[in-house]
CSV table of C-alpha atoms and ligand atoms in Angstrom, one decimal:
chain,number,residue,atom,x,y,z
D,1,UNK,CA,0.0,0.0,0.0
D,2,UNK,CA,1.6,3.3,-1.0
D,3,UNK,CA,0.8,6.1,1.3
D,4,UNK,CA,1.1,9.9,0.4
D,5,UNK,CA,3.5,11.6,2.7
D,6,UNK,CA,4.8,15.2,2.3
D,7,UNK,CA,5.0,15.3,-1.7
D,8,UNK,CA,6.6,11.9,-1.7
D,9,UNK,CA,4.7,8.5,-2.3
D,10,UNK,CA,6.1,5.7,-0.5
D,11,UNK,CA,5.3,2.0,0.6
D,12,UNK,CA,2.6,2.8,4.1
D,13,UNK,CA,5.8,0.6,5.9
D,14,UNK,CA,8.3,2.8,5.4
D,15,UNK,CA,6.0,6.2,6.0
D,16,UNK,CA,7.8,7.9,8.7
D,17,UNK,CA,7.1,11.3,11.3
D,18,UNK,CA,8.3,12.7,13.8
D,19,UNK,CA,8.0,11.9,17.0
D,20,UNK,CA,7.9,15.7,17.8
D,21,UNK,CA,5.0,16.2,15.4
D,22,UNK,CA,2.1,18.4,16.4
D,23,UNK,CA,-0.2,15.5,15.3
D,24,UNK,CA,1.1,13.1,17.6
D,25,UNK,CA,2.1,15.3,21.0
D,26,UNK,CA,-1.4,17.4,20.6
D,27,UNK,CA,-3.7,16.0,18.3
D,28,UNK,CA,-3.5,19.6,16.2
D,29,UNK,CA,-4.4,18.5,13.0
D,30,UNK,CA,-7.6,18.4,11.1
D,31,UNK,CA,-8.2,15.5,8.2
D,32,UNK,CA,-10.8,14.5,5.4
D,33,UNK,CA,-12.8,11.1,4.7
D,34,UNK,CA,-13.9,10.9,1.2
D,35,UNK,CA,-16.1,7.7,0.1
D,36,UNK,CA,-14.9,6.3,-3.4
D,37,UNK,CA,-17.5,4.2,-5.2
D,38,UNK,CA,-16.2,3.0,-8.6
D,39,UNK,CA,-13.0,4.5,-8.6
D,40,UNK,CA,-14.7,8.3,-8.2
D,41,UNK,CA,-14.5,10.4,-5.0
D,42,UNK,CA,-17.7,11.3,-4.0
D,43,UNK,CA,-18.6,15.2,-3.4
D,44,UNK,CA,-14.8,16.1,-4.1
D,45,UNK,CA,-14.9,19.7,-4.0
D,46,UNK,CA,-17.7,19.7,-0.8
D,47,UNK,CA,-14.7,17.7,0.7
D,48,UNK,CA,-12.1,19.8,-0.1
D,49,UNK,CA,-13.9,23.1,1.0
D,50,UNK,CA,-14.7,21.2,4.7
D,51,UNK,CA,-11.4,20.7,4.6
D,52,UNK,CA,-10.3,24.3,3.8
D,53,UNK,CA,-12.7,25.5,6.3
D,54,UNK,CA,-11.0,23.2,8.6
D,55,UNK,CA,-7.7,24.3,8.3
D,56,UNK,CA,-8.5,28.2,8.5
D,57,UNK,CA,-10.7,27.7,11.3
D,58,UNK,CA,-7.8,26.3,13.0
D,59,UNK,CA,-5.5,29.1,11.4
D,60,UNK,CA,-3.5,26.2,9.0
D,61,UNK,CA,-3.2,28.4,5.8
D,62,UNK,CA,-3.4,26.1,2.6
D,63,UNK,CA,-1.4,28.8,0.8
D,64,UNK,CA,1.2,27.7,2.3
D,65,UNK,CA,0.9,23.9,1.3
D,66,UNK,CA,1.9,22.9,-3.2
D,67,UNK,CA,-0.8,19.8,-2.3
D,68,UNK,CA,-2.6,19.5,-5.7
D,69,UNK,CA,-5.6,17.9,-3.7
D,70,UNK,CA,-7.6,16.4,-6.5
D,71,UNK,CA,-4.7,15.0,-8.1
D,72,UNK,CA,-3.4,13.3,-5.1
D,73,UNK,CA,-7.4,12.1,-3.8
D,74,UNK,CA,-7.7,11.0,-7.6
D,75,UNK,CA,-4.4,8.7,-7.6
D,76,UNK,CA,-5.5,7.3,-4.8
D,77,UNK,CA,-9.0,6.5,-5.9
D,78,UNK,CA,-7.9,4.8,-8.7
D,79,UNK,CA,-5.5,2.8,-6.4
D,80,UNK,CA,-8.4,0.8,-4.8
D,81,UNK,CA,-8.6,-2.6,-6.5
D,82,UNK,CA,-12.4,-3.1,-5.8
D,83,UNK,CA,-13.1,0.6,-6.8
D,84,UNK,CA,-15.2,1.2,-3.6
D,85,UNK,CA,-13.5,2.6,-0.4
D,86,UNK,CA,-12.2,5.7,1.5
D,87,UNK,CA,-9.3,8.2,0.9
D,88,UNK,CA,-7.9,9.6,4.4
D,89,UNK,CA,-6.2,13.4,4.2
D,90,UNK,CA,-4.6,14.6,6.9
D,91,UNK,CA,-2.7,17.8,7.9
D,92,UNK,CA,-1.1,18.8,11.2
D,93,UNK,CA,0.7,21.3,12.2
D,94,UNK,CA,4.2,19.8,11.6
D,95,UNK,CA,7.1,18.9,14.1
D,96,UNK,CA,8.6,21.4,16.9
D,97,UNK,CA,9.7,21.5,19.9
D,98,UNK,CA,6.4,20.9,22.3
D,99,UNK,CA,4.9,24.0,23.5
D,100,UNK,CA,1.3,25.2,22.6
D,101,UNK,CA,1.7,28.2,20.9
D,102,UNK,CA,2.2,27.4,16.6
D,103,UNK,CA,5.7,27.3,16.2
D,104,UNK,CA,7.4,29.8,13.8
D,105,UNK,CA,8.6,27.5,10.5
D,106,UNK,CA,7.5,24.3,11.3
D,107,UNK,CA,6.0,23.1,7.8
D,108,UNK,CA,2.8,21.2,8.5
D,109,UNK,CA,2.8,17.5,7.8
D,110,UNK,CA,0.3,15.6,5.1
D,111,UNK,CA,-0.3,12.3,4.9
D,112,UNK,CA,-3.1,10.8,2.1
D,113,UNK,CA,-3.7,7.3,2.1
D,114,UNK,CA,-6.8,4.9,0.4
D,115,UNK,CA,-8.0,2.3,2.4
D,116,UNK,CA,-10.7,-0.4,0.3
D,117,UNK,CA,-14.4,-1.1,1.8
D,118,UNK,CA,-15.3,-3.7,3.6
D,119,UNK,CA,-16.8,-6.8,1.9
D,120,UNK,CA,-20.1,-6.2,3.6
D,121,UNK,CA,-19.8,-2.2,2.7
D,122,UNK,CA,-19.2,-2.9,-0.9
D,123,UNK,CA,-22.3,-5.5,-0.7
D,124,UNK,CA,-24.1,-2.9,0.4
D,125,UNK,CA,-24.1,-0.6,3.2
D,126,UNK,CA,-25.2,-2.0,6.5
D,127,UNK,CA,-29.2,-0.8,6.9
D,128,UNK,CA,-29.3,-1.2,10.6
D,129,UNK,CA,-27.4,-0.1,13.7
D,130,UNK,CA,-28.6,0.5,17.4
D,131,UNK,CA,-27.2,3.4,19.3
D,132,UNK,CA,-26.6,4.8,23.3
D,133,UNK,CA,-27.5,8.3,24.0
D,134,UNK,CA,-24.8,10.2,25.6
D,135,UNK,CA,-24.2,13.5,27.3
D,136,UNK,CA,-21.7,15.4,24.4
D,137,UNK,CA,-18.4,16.2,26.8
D,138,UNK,CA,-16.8,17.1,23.4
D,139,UNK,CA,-15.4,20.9,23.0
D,140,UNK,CA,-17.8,23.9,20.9
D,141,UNK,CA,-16.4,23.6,18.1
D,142,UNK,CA,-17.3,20.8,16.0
D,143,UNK,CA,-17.7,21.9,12.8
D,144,UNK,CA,-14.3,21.3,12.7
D,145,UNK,CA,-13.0,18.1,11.3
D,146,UNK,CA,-9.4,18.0,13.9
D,147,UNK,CA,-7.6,14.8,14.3
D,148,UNK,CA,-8.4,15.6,18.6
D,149,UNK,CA,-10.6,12.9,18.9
D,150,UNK,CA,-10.6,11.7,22.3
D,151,UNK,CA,-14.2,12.8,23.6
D,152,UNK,CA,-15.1,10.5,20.1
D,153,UNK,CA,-13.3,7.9,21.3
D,154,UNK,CA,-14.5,7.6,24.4
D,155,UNK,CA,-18.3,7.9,23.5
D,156,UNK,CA,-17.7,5.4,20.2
D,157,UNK,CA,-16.0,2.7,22.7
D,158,UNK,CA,-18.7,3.1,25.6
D,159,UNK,CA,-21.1,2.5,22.9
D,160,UNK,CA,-19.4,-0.3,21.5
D,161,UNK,CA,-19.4,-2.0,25.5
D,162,UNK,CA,-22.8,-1.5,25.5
D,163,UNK,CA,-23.5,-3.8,22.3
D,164,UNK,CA,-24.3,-0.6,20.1
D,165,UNK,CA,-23.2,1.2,17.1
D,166,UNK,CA,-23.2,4.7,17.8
D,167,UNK,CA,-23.6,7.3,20.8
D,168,UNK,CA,-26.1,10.0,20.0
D,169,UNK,CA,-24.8,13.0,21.9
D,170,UNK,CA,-27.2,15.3,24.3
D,171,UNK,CA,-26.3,18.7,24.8
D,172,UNK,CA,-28.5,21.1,26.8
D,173,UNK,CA,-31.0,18.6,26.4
D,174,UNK,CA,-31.1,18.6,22.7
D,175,UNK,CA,-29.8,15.7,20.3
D,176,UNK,CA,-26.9,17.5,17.9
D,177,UNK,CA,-25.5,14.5,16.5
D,178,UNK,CA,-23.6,11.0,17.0
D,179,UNK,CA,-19.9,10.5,18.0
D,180,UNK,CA,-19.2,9.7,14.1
D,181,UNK,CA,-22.6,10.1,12.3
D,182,UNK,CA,-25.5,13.3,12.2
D,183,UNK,CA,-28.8,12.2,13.7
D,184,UNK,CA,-31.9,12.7,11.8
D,185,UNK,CA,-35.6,12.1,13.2
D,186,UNK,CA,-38.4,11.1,12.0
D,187,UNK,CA,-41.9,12.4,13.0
D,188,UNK,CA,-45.7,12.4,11.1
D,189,UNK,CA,-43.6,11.9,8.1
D,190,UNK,CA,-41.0,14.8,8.5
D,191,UNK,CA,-37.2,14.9,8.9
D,192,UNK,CA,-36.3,16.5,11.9
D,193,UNK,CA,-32.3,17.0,12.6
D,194,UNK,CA,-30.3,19.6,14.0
D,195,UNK,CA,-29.2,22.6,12.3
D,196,UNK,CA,-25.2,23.4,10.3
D,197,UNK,CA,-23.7,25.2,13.6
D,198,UNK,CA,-20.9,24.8,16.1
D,199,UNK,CA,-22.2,22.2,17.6
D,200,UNK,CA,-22.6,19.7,14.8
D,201,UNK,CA,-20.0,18.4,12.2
D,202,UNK,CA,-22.1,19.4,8.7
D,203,UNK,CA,-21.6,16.0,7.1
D,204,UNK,CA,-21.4,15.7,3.4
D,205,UNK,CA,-23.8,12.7,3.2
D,206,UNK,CA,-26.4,14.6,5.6
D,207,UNK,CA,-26.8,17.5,3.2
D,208,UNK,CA,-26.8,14.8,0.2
D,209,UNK,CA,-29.9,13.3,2.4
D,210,UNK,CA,-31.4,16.6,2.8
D,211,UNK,CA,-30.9,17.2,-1.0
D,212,UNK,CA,-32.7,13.6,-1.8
D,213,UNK,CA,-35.5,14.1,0.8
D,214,UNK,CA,-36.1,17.4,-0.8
D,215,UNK,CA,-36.5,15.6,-4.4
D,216,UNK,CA,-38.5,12.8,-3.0
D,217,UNK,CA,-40.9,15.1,-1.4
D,218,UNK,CA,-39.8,14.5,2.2
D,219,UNK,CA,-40.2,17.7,3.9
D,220,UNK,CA,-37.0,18.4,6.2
D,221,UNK,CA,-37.1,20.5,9.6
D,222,UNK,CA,-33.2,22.0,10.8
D,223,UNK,CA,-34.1,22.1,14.3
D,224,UNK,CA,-32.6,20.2,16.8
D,225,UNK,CA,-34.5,17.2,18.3
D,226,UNK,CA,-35.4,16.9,22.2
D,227,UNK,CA,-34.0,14.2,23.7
D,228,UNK,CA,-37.9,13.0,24.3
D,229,UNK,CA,-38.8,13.8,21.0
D,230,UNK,CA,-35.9,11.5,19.4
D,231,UNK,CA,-37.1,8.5,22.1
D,232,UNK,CA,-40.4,9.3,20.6
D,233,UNK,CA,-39.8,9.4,17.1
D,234,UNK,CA,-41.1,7.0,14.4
D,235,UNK,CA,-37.6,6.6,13.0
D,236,UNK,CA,-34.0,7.6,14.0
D,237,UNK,CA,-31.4,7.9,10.7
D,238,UNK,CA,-27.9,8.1,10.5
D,239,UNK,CA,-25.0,8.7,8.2
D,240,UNK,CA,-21.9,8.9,7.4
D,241,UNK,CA,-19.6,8.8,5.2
D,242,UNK,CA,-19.0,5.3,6.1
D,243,UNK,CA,-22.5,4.5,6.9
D,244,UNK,CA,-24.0,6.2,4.5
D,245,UNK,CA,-28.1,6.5,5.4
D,246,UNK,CA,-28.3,3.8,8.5
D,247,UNK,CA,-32.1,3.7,10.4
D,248,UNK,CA,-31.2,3.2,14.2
D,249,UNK,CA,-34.1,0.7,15.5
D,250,UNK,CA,-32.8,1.0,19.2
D,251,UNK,CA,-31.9,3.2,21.3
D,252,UNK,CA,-30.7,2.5,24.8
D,253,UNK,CA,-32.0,-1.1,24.5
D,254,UNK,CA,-36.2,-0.2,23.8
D,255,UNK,CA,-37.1,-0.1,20.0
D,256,UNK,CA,-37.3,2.9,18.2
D,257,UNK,CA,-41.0,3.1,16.4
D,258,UNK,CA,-41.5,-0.6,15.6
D,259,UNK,CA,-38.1,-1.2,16.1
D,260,UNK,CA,-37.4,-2.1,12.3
D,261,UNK,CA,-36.3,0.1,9.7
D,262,UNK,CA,-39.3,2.8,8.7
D,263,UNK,CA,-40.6,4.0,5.5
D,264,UNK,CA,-38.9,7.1,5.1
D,265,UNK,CA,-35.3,5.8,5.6
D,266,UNK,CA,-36.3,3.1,3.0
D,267,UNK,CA,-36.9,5.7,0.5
D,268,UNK,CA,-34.0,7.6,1.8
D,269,UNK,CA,-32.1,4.8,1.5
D,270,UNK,CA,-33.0,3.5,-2.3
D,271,UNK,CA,-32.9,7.0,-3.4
D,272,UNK,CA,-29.1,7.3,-2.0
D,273,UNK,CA,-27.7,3.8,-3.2
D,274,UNK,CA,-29.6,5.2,-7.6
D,275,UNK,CA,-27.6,8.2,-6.7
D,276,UNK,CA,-24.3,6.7,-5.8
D,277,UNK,CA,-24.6,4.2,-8.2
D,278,UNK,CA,-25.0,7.3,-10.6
D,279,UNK,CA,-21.4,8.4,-9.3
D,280,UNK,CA,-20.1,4.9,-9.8
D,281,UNK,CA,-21.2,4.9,-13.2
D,282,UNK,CA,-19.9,8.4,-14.0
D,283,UNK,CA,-24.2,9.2,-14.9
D,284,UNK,CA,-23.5,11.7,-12.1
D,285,UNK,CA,-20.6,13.9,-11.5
D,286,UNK,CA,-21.3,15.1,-8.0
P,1,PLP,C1,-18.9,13.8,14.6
P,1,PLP,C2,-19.3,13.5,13.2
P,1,PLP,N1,-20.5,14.0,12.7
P,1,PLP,C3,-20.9,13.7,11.5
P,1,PLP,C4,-20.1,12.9,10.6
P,1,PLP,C5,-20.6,12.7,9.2
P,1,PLP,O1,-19.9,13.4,8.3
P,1,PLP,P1,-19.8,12.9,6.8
P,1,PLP,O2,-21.2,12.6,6.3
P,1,PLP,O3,-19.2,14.1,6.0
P,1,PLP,O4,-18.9,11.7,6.8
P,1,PLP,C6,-18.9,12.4,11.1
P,1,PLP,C7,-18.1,11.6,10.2
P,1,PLP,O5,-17.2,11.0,10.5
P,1,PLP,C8,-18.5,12.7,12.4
P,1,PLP,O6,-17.4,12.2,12.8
C-alpha cells in the first residue's frame, strides 16, 4: 500500500514522522474522509472546502501547502482494487519542539492514504445499527473536522461496551448528533435533525440526504431534536460517510418506532444507493 506523505509516495511501511509532530504530541491536525464508489471520489470539491474551512478555522493556511488535492485524492481512488472505499487526508501542524503556541517555520505535515471497503460495505451498506445516548463532553467547536478525537473515542467505545453502534450526543438537552454520524428524526412523516452550527460536524452525506428528501418530497425541519422527542420518534437515521443512510431501530436497549427500519429511511435509502450508483457509473458527477 503506498501512502502519500509530504510530496513523496512511498510504501505505508516505510511512512515515517516525527515523534515531535504536532499531530502526535497534541492531536492539532484536522483531516478529510472521502467515500470512493467506482474508482470516483464522492462530493470532491464539498470535501475539499470542509477541509479548507477546517484548516482556516484552525488558522492552517493552505497557501502555504503545493498539495494538488484532486490530483493526489484522484491517484488514490484509482489505487483501490475493488473501486469502492475511503481516501484519508490529513494535515497537522508539523514537528517542533512541544509548547502550545504554533511554532514559527514548522512546515505542516500531510499524509493521504486509500483504504478499500469492507466486503459487507461494498455489498451494500449496512441498513441497521442500534445506538446509546450520551451526554456530548466534546469541545464547541465541531464543525471542525481536527484529528483531537478523544471525547469520540471515548463515547464510540462506551457505545461499542454497550453492544451498540453509535452514541447519540445530548447537549442542553437537545440531540446535535452521533460520536461519528449526524442524527436525523423522523416524525408524522418529516425529517427533523439539528441545524449546520458549532455544535454539529455538517456531514457531506447529511446535506446529500437533505438534497434527496427534498427531491422525493420529504419535507426536512433544521431544528434540533429533544431528547424526548428523538425517544419518541417513528424513525432515527444516520449517516456517514461510512454508513452512508443507516435507520437506528434501538436506542438504549427499547425499539425505536416498531423497532425495524421505517418507510422514510427506505426511500432515503434506495434513493441514495440510484444516486451513488449514478457516481459509480460516472451518470452523475457530484
Ligand atoms: C462527529 C461526526 N459527525 C458527522 C459525521 C458525518 O460526516 P460525513 O457525512 O461528512 O462523513 C462524522 C463523520 O465521521 C462525524 O465524525
Amino acid at each position: 500500500m503506498l501512502v502519500y506523505l509530504n510530496g513523496d509516495w512511498i510504501p505505508a511501511e516505510e511512512a515515517r514522522v516525527s515523534v515531535f509532530d504536532r499531530g502526535f504530541t497534541f492531536g492539532d491536525g484536522v483531516y478529510e474522509v472521502i467515500p470512493v464508489y467506482g474508482h470516483r471520489p464522492f462530493r470532491l470539491n464539498a470535501h475539499l472546502q470542509r477541509l479548507r474551512q477546517s484548516m482556516t478555522a484552525v488558522g492552517m493556511s493552505d497557501k502555504k501547502l503545493a498539495v494538488d488535492w484532486d490530483t493526489v485524492t484522484t491517484r488514490l481512488a484509482d489505487s483501490l482494487s475493488s473501486g469502492d472505499g475511503t481516501v484519508y487526508l490529513q494535515i497537522s501542524r508539523g514537528a517542533a519542539p512541544r509548547q502550545h503556541g504554533f511554532p514559527a517555520n514548522a512546515p505542516m505535515t500531510v499524509l493521504a492514504y486509500a483504504r478499500p471497503a469492507a466486503i459487507e460495505t461494498v455489498k451494500g451498506p449496512l441498513r441497521e445499527a442500534t445506538a446509546i445516548l450520551r451526554d456530548d463532553i466534546r469541545w464547541t467547536r465541531c464543525d471542525i473536522k481536527t484529528t483531537s478525537l478523544i471525547a469520540n473515542v471515548l463515547l464510540v467505545q462506551e457505545a461499542l461496551q454497550a453492544g451498540a453502534d453509535e452514541a447519540l450526543l445530548v447537549r442542553d438537552g437537545y440531540v446535535n448528533e452521533g460520536a461519528v454520524s449526524n442524527v436525523f428524526i423522523v416524525r408524522d412523516g418529516r425529517l427533523i435533525t439539528a441545524p449546520p452550527n458549532h455544535l454539529i460536524l455538517g456531514g457531506i452525506t447529511r446535506d446529500v440526504i437533505i438534497e434527496l428528501a427534498h427531491a422525493i418530497g420529504i419535507p426536512v425541519i433544521e431544528i434540533a431534536p429533544r431528547r424526548a422527542e428523538l425517544l419518541e420518534a417513528d424513525e432515527v437515521l444516520i449517516t456517514s460517510s461510512g454508513r452512508e443512510v443507516t435507520a437506528v431501530t434501538r436506542v438504549d436497549g427499547a425499539p425505536v418506532g416498531t423497532g425495524r427500519p421505517g418507510p422514510v429511511f427506505q426511500r432515503l435509502h434506495a434513493a441514495f444507493q440510484t444516486f451513488k450508483e449514478e457516481v459509480r457509473t460516472g451518470a452523475r458527477t457530484t
